[in-house]
Amino acid sequence: MSQVSKHPARPSTPPKTPQAPPASQSRGSSKAYALMASGTMVSRVLGFIRTALLAVAIGSSTTMADIFEKANVIPTIIFMLLAGGIFNVVLVPQLIKASKASDRGSSYTSKLVTLTIVVMGLATVLLTFLAGPLIKTLTLDWTEPMIAMGTTFAYWCLPQIFFYGVYAVIGQVLNAHNRFTAYMWSPVANNLVQICTIGTFIILFGSYNGVDQLNNWTNEQTLLLAGGATLGIVVQALALFWPLRKVGLNLRPDFSWRGMGLRHVGKLAIWTLASMMVGNIASLINSKFVSATASARLALPGGGASVPGEQALNTSQLITVLPHSIFALTLATMLFNEFTKAFHEKRRDDIAPLLSRGLRTTAVPIVFASVAFIVLAGPLGRLFAGSSPTSMEQGAAIGQLLLLTTLGLPFKSVHFFMIRVFFAEEDTKTPMLIQSIIAGFCVVLAFAAVQLLPATEIARAVALIYGVSNVLSAVIAHFLVVRRYGDYGAKEVADTYIRIGVMATVSGLVGAGVLWLLGGYHWGFAWSSIGAAVISIAVVGAVMAVVYVVLLRMIRSEELDNFLGPIARKIPQLRR
């Protein structure tokens, strides 16, 4: 499940002198960033555990899993559609500016928090009242019992919209006052709550065993599953109020909202907000198309366990986005400040070398991750397929989607790096245009897939469309970057990806051999249980990583040195 942004930009004030900051200050900053990064990592790991447990409870390629996924994802997408861009783009500069006032922003923050609670509260009440029409609008070919079940889940899940709003606004207030850690760690509390409620569900009602869930579902199961999902978001939001108190702001209800300056800042961020709206509307439409799988599966033997649907598609995306979030996002964030500084100092000639360095450095982890996902698609799918008699088929279904989405992973990171250049020049219009083209492309192809393919193949088609769209977005961004900033050394970048790709492929062949010995390609040990899948992934991944690093050392890869940085200097085995 996607969430509001957890990568706030920390405001920086230029030093008055060129002297380096005190060592204690540097250590403090390093500690803060380490806490933030560890919070994100722990949250993602717990998110994987939550997803794996949910598959144990209700399956992954099942009708009930798709119904719950639909109801539980709608609040996130609607929040991002209605207000996510405003919180993440418009409010940050306003809050930072207000924090410099004599009252440290207490007056402005009071108005903002009050406005958020009122607006998000009214929107949540209205949308919850419209739960039934929402489910009907955002699904395709669902039966009446499915719509009724989805509506029931939605009544419990839609209140999440309000608490997403509270989490976002309080988090941005904390960020404006240099309190970043709580905002990054509160999702951990959310995942822990959901893990506990899903675990309780399994203890009380057992794991999914292939029975007809739709006709045997109880109110108590709904309370634990959907209520637990919303409780996690509630805890995630409320967890921020304790660090907020420590900031020392005198917050109180304040309904005098005129003169807050939101309209002016909103005009400045209009292209970014439009881009987020286009992307989220496209997500809602594509998920509607994929939802047709849930009803088609009912007519198949064994509940269509081998047919992936919305839950399986979202799980495959959850897996593939991990290396991008850890490596590409981190490297792009580091280079973004250099891009911005180069533009401010009128050093446009430095942009191309910086971009080239970033693209070549990120190739090291992203290309390897792409090959690893291809080799390990089966065990990775088994990891999130539960423990039912059809868990192998469900794991294979997720693995198929993982293969298709992985094909565009390197291009996703390339595109991400390139649009950072536009953002650094304060150009938000160009990324919005790219986003609109890609969103329209995905929707048109997904619509065509619905018309031409059986419903059982739609999720696979959309997964392939997502992979192809990443390639297209990178190509478009490439031409626009070259047109505006000149050649950034595209041939050298392509040569780097080819050389690194060859080394990753060799390591992948070795890994595939090890996985074959573990039964990964013939329903053997690697498929026998979740634990066996974990062991297989760890063993094969470790072997591949060692082979990969050794090969890159043999060809004296400069990109490996740039990526490893201080680590390479501390570990003798990694030195040339």
PDB file of C-alpha atoms in Angstrom, residues 219-411:
ATOM      1  CA  ASN A 219     -18.361  -9.433  10.911  1.00  0.00           C
ATOM      2  CA  GLU A 220     -15.607 -10.303  13.369  1.00  0.00           C
ATOM      3  CA  GLN A 221     -13.227 -10.994  10.481  1.00  0.00           C
ATOM      4  CA  THR A 222     -14.086  -7.625   8.941  1.00  0.00           C
ATOM      5  CA  LEU A 223     -13.478  -5.855  12.252  1.00  0.00           C
ATOM      6  CA  LEU A 224     -10.023  -7.367  12.664  1.00  0.00           C
ATOM      7  CA  LEU A 225      -8.867  -7.032   9.065  1.00  0.00           C
ATOM      8  CA  ALA A 226     -10.278  -3.668   7.957  1.00  0.00           C
ATOM      9  CA  GLY A 227     -10.506  -2.171  11.450  1.00  0.00           C
ATOM     10  CA  GLY A 228      -6.911  -3.159  12.130  1.00  0.00           C
ATOM     11  CA  ALA A 229      -5.764  -1.491   8.901  1.00  0.00           C
ATOM     12  CA  THR A 230      -7.424   1.774   9.920  1.00  0.00           C
ATOM     13  CA  LEU A 231      -6.219   1.490  13.524  1.00  0.00           C
ATOM     14  CA  GLY A 232      -2.662   1.347  12.212  1.00  0.00           C
ATOM     15  CA  ILE A 233      -3.104   4.652  10.368  1.00  0.00           C
ATOM     16  CA  VAL A 234      -4.702   6.185  13.480  1.00  0.00           C
ATOM     17  CA  VAL A 235      -1.709   5.181  15.596  1.00  0.00           C
ATOM     18  CA  GLN A 236       0.668   6.434  12.898  1.00  0.00           C
ATOM     19  CA  ALA A 237      -0.953   9.889  13.072  1.00  0.00           C
ATOM     20  CA  LEU A 238      -1.380  10.107  16.849  1.00  0.00           C
ATOM     21  CA  ALA A 239       2.222   9.031  17.438  1.00  0.00           C
ATOM     22  CA  LEU A 240       3.341  12.437  16.133  1.00  0.00           C
ATOM     23  CA  PHE A 241       1.558  14.454  18.814  1.00  0.00           C
ATOM     24  CA  TRP A 242       4.084  13.605  21.536  1.00  0.00           C
ATOM     25  CA  PRO A 243       7.082  15.009  19.624  1.00  0.00           C
ATOM     26  CA  LEU A 244       4.834  17.923  18.584  1.00  0.00           C
ATOM     27  CA  ARG A 245       4.359  18.841  22.240  1.00  0.00           C
ATOM     28  CA  LYS A 246       8.121  18.859  22.714  1.00  0.00           C
ATOM     29  CA  VAL A 247       8.448  21.477  19.948  1.00  0.00           C
ATOM     30  CA  GLY A 248       6.780  23.916  22.344  1.00  0.00           C
ATOM     31  CA  LEU A 249       4.221  25.465  19.986  1.00  0.00           C
ATOM     32  CA  ASN A 250       1.133  26.931  21.624  1.00  0.00           C
ATOM     33  CA  LEU A 251      -1.421  25.360  19.310  1.00  0.00           C
ATOM     34  CA  ARG A 252      -5.136  26.046  19.635  1.00  0.00           C
ATOM     35  CA  PRO A 253      -8.219  25.965  17.385  1.00  0.00           C
ATOM     36  CA  ASP A 254      -8.098  28.955  15.025  1.00  0.00           C
ATOM     37  CA  PHE A 255     -10.679  29.439  12.285  1.00  0.00           C
ATOM     38  CA  SER A 256      -9.346  32.742  10.901  1.00  0.00           C
ATOM     39  CA  TRP A 257      -7.981  31.262   7.704  1.00  0.00           C
ATOM     40  CA  ARG A 258      -7.928  34.317   5.468  1.00  0.00           C
ATOM     41  CA  GLY A 259      -4.508  35.686   4.644  1.00  0.00           C
ATOM     42  CA  MET A 260      -2.654  32.388   5.074  1.00  0.00           C
ATOM     43  CA  GLY A 261      -1.088  32.730   1.609  1.00  0.00           C
ATOM     44  CA  LEU A 262      -2.053  29.255   0.426  1.00  0.00           C
ATOM     45  CA  ARG A 263      -3.478  30.535  -2.858  1.00  0.00           C
ATOM     46  CA  HIS A 264      -0.232  32.278  -3.800  1.00  0.00           C
ATOM     47  CA  VAL A 265       1.973  29.298  -2.993  1.00  0.00           C
ATOM     48  CA  GLY A 266      -0.526  26.976  -4.680  1.00  0.00           C
ATOM     49  CA  LYS A 267      -0.167  28.930  -7.917  1.00  0.00           C
ATOM     50  CA  LEU A 268       3.592  28.453  -7.752  1.00  0.00           C
ATOM     51  CA  ALA A 269       3.171  24.705  -7.315  1.00  0.00           C
ATOM     52  CA  ILE A 270       0.299  24.268  -9.756  1.00  0.00           C
ATOM     53  CA  TRP A 271       2.233  22.061 -12.175  1.00  0.00           C
ATOM     54  CA  THR A 272       3.421  19.720  -9.429  1.00  0.00           C
ATOM     55  CA  LEU A 273      -0.098  19.444  -8.037  1.00  0.00           C
ATOM     56  CA  ALA A 274      -1.477  18.785 -11.525  1.00  0.00           C
ATOM     57  CA  SER A 275       1.129  16.065 -12.058  1.00  0.00           C
ATOM     58  CA  MET A 276       0.115  14.304  -8.850  1.00  0.00           C
ATOM     59  CA  MET A 277      -3.569  14.519  -9.785  1.00  0.00           C
ATOM     60  CA  VAL A 278      -2.936  13.050 -13.235  1.00  0.00           C
ATOM     61  CA  GLY A 279      -0.865  10.201 -11.799  1.00  0.00           C
ATOM     62  CA  ASN A 280      -3.401   9.300  -9.113  1.00  0.00           C
ATOM     63  CA  ILE A 281      -6.386   9.460 -11.452  1.00  0.00           C
ATOM     64  CA  ALA A 282      -4.545   7.111 -13.804  1.00  0.00           C
ATOM     65  CA  SER A 283      -3.863   4.766 -10.867  1.00  0.00           C
ATOM     66  CA  LEU A 284      -7.566   4.659  -9.980  1.00  0.00           C
ATOM     67  CA  ILE A 285      -8.527   3.907 -13.598  1.00  0.00           C
ATOM     68  CA  ASN A 286      -5.908   1.188 -14.049  1.00  0.00           C
ATOM     69  CA  SER A 287      -6.848  -0.466 -10.752  1.00  0.00           C
ATOM     70  CA  LYS A 288     -10.480  -0.446 -11.926  1.00  0.00           C
ATOM     71  CA  PHE A 289      -9.466  -2.402 -15.028  1.00  0.00           C
ATOM     72  CA  VAL A 290      -7.443  -4.915 -12.994  1.00  0.00           C
ATOM     73  CA  SER A 291     -10.362  -5.412 -10.578  1.00  0.00           C
ATOM     74  CA  ALA A 292     -12.196  -7.365 -13.303  1.00  0.00           C
ATOM     75  CA  THR A 293      -9.935 -10.302 -12.451  1.00  0.00           C
ATOM     76  CA  ALA A 294     -11.591 -10.755  -9.052  1.00  0.00           C
ATOM     77  CA  SER A 295     -14.971 -11.735 -10.476  1.00  0.00           C
ATOM     78  CA  ALA A 296     -13.513 -13.761 -13.377  1.00  0.00           C
ATOM     79  CA  ARG A 297     -11.597 -15.872 -10.860  1.00  0.00           C
ATOM     80  CA  LEU A 298     -14.849 -17.086  -9.247  1.00  0.00           C
ATOM     81  CA  ALA A 299     -15.701 -19.270 -12.239  1.00  0.00           C
ATOM     82  CA  LEU A 300     -12.327 -21.028 -12.314  1.00  0.00           C
ATOM     83  CA  PRO A 301     -11.443 -24.347 -10.630  1.00  0.00           C
ATOM     84  CA  GLY A 302      -9.823 -23.906  -7.223  1.00  0.00           C
ATOM     85  CA  GLY A 303     -10.755 -20.241  -7.150  1.00  0.00           C
ATOM     86  CA  GLY A 304      -8.255 -19.353  -9.880  1.00  0.00           C
ATOM     87  CA  ALA A 305      -5.226 -19.399  -7.574  1.00  0.00           C
ATOM     88  CA  SER A 306      -2.850 -19.096 -10.521  1.00  0.00           C
ATOM     89  CA  VAL A 307      -4.566 -15.951 -11.813  1.00  0.00           C
ATOM     90  CA  PRO A 308      -2.990 -12.760 -10.413  1.00  0.00           C
ATOM     91  CA  GLY A 309      -5.195  -9.810  -9.530  1.00  0.00           C
ATOM     92  CA  GLU A 310      -4.962  -6.424  -7.835  1.00  0.00           C
ATOM     93  CA  GLN A 311      -3.395  -7.701  -4.612  1.00  0.00           C
ATOM     94  CA  ALA A 312      -0.740  -9.661  -6.522  1.00  0.00           C
ATOM     95  CA  LEU A 313      -0.009  -6.693  -8.816  1.00  0.00           C
ATOM     96  CA  ASN A 314       0.441  -4.311  -5.883  1.00  0.00           C
ATOM     97  CA  THR A 315       2.669  -6.845  -4.136  1.00  0.00           C
ATOM     98  CA  SER A 316       4.934  -7.129  -7.185  1.00  0.00           C
ATOM     99  CA  GLN A 317       5.222  -3.342  -7.288  1.00  0.00           C
ATOM    100  CA  LEU A 318       5.992  -3.273  -3.559  1.00  0.00           C
ATOM    101  CA  ILE A 319       8.936  -5.583  -4.224  1.00  0.00           C
ATOM    102  CA  THR A 320      10.336  -3.849  -7.303  1.00  0.00           C
ATOM    103  CA  VAL A 321      10.152  -0.350  -5.815  1.00  0.00           C
ATOM    104  CA  LEU A 322      12.419  -1.298  -2.889  1.00  0.00           C
ATOM    105  CA  PRO A 323      15.859  -0.979  -4.597  1.00  0.00           C
ATOM    106  CA  HIS A 324      14.689   2.175  -6.356  1.00  0.00           C
ATOM    107  CA  SER A 325      13.629   3.705  -3.038  1.00  0.00           C
ATOM    108  CA  ILE A 326      16.814   2.715  -1.221  1.00  0.00           C
ATOM    109  CA  PHE A 327      19.456   3.408  -3.858  1.00  0.00           C
ATOM    110  CA  ALA A 328      18.130   5.632  -6.656  1.00  0.00           C
ATOM    111  CA  LEU A 329      16.219   7.912  -4.307  1.00  0.00           C
ATOM    112  CA  THR A 330      19.185   8.260  -1.963  1.00  0.00           C
ATOM    113  CA  LEU A 331      21.678   9.015  -4.730  1.00  0.00           C
ATOM    114  CA  ALA A 332      19.279  11.393  -6.485  1.00  0.00           C
ATOM    115  CA  THR A 333      18.653  13.257  -3.235  1.00  0.00           C
ATOM    116  CA  MET A 334      22.381  13.686  -2.705  1.00  0.00           C
ATOM    117  CA  LEU A 335      22.903  15.009  -6.240  1.00  0.00           C
ATOM    118  CA  PHE A 336      19.795  17.199  -6.200  1.00  0.00           C
ATOM    119  CA  ASN A 337      21.492  19.743  -3.957  1.00  0.00           C
ATOM    120  CA  GLU A 338      24.451  19.842  -6.343  1.00  0.00           C
ATOM    121  CA  PHE A 339      22.115  20.367  -9.307  1.00  0.00           C
ATOM    122  CA  THR A 340      20.362  23.184  -7.476  1.00  0.00           C
ATOM    123  CA  LYS A 341      23.617  24.849  -6.427  1.00  0.00           C
ATOM    124  CA  ALA A 342      24.951  24.661 -10.001  1.00  0.00           C
ATOM    125  CA  PHE A 343      21.844  26.406 -11.344  1.00  0.00           C
ATOM    126  CA  HIS A 344      21.944  29.106  -8.666  1.00  0.00           C
ATOM    127  CA  GLU A 345      25.616  29.772  -9.393  1.00  0.00           C
ATOM    128  CA  LYS A 346      25.014  29.875 -13.166  1.00  0.00           C
ATOM    129  CA  ARG A 347      27.172  26.774 -13.742  1.00  0.00           C
ATOM    130  CA  ARG A 348      24.936  25.068 -16.310  1.00  0.00           C
ATOM    131  CA  ASP A 349      27.920  23.311 -17.851  1.00  0.00           C
ATOM    132  CA  ASP A 350      28.278  21.280 -14.647  1.00  0.00           C
ATOM    133  CA  ILE A 351      24.790  19.775 -14.971  1.00  0.00           C
ATOM    134  CA  ALA A 352      25.672  17.197 -17.643  1.00  0.00           C
ATOM    135  CA  PRO A 353      28.690  15.726 -15.768  1.00  0.00           C
ATOM    136  CA  LEU A 354      26.679  15.547 -12.539  1.00  0.00           C
ATOM    137  CA  LEU A 355      23.802  13.773 -14.267  1.00  0.00           C
ATOM    138  CA  SER A 356      26.167  11.372 -16.007  1.00  0.00           C
ATOM    139  CA  ARG A 357      27.856  10.513 -12.723  1.00  0.00           C
ATOM    140  CA  GLY A 358      24.530   9.916 -11.007  1.00  0.00           C
ATOM    141  CA  LEU A 359      23.178   7.693 -13.764  1.00  0.00           C
ATOM    142  CA  ARG A 360      26.348   5.618 -13.965  1.00  0.00           C
ATOM    143  CA  THR A 361      26.637   5.219 -10.196  1.00  0.00           C
ATOM    144  CA  THR A 362      23.047   4.144  -9.693  1.00  0.00           C
ATOM    145  CA  ALA A 363      23.492   1.501 -12.399  1.00  0.00           C
ATOM    146  CA  VAL A 364      25.521  -0.615  -9.967  1.00  0.00           C
ATOM    147  CA  PRO A 365      22.708  -1.485  -7.514  1.00  0.00           C
ATOM    148  CA  ILE A 366      19.712  -1.091  -9.829  1.00  0.00           C
ATOM    149  CA  VAL A 367      20.943  -3.351 -12.648  1.00  0.00           C
ATOM    150  CA  PHE A 368      21.958  -5.999 -10.120  1.00  0.00           C
ATOM    151  CA  ALA A 369      18.560  -5.772  -8.394  1.00  0.00           C
ATOM    152  CA  SER A 370      16.809  -6.155 -11.750  1.00  0.00           C
ATOM    153  CA  VAL A 371      18.718  -9.349 -12.581  1.00  0.00           C
ATOM    154  CA  ALA A 372      18.225 -10.648  -9.035  1.00  0.00           C
ATOM    155  CA  PHE A 373      14.458 -10.122  -9.293  1.00  0.00           C
ATOM    156  CA  ILE A 374      14.377 -12.022 -12.572  1.00  0.00           C
ATOM    157  CA  VAL A 375      16.354 -14.950 -11.122  1.00  0.00           C
ATOM    158  CA  LEU A 376      14.475 -14.977  -7.814  1.00  0.00           C
ATOM    159  CA  ALA A 377      10.989 -14.123  -9.093  1.00  0.00           C
ATOM    160  CA  GLY A 378       9.621 -17.508  -8.021  1.00  0.00           C
ATOM    161  CA  PRO A 379      10.886 -17.587  -4.416  1.00  0.00           C
ATOM    162  CA  LEU A 380      10.029 -13.893  -4.002  1.00  0.00           C
ATOM    163  CA  GLY A 381       6.490 -14.603  -5.138  1.00  0.00           C
ATOM    164  CA  ARG A 382       6.313 -17.619  -2.797  1.00  0.00           C
ATOM    165  CA  LEU A 383       7.340 -15.344   0.064  1.00  0.00           C
ATOM    166  CA  PHE A 384       4.065 -13.429  -0.299  1.00  0.00           C
ATOM    167  CA  ALA A 385       1.771 -16.316  -1.246  1.00  0.00           C
ATOM    168  CA  GLY A 386       0.634 -17.579   2.149  1.00  0.00           C
ATOM    169  CA  SER A 387       0.442 -21.173   3.324  1.00  0.00           C
ATOM    170  CA  SER A 388      -2.665 -22.583   1.649  1.00  0.00           C
ATOM    171  CA  PRO A 389      -2.698 -25.703  -0.563  1.00  0.00           C
ATOM    172  CA  THR A 390      -2.547 -23.360  -3.573  1.00  0.00           C
ATOM    173  CA  SER A 391       0.328 -21.233  -2.235  1.00  0.00           C
ATOM    174  CA  MET A 392       2.728 -22.418  -4.946  1.00  0.00           C
ATOM    175  CA  GLU A 393       0.315 -21.364  -7.687  1.00  0.00           C
ATOM    176  CA  GLN A 394      -0.251 -18.016  -5.974  1.00  0.00           C
ATOM    177  CA  GLY A 395       3.498 -17.524  -5.621  1.00  0.00           C
ATOM    178  CA  ALA A 396       3.992 -18.285  -9.308  1.00  0.00           C
ATOM    179  CA  ALA A 397       1.309 -15.722 -10.172  1.00  0.00           C
ATOM    180  CA  ILE A 398       3.133 -12.998  -8.211  1.00  0.00           C
ATOM    181  CA  GLY A 399       6.440 -14.118  -9.726  1.00  0.00           C
ATOM    182  CA  GLN A 400       5.066 -13.673 -13.240  1.00  0.00           C
ATOM    183  CA  LEU A 401       4.044 -10.085 -12.469  1.00  0.00           C
ATOM    184  CA  LEU A 402       7.409  -9.451 -10.840  1.00  0.00           C
ATOM    185  CA  LEU A 403       9.194 -10.512 -14.029  1.00  0.00           C
ATOM    186  CA  LEU A 404       7.092  -8.135 -16.126  1.00  0.00           C
ATOM    187  CA  THR A 405       7.433  -5.092 -13.863  1.00  0.00           C
ATOM    188  CA  THR A 406      11.170  -5.678 -13.353  1.00  0.00           C
ATOM    189  CA  LEU A 407      11.869  -5.192 -17.061  1.00  0.00           C
ATOM    190  CA  GLY A 408      11.448  -1.433 -16.674  1.00  0.00           C
ATOM    191  CA  LEU A 409      13.182  -1.001 -13.303  1.00  0.00           C
ATOM    192  CA  PRO A 410      16.507   0.473 -14.562  1.00  0.00           C
ATOM    193  CA  PHE A 411      14.587   2.915 -16.770  1.00  0.00           C
TER     194      PHE A 411
END
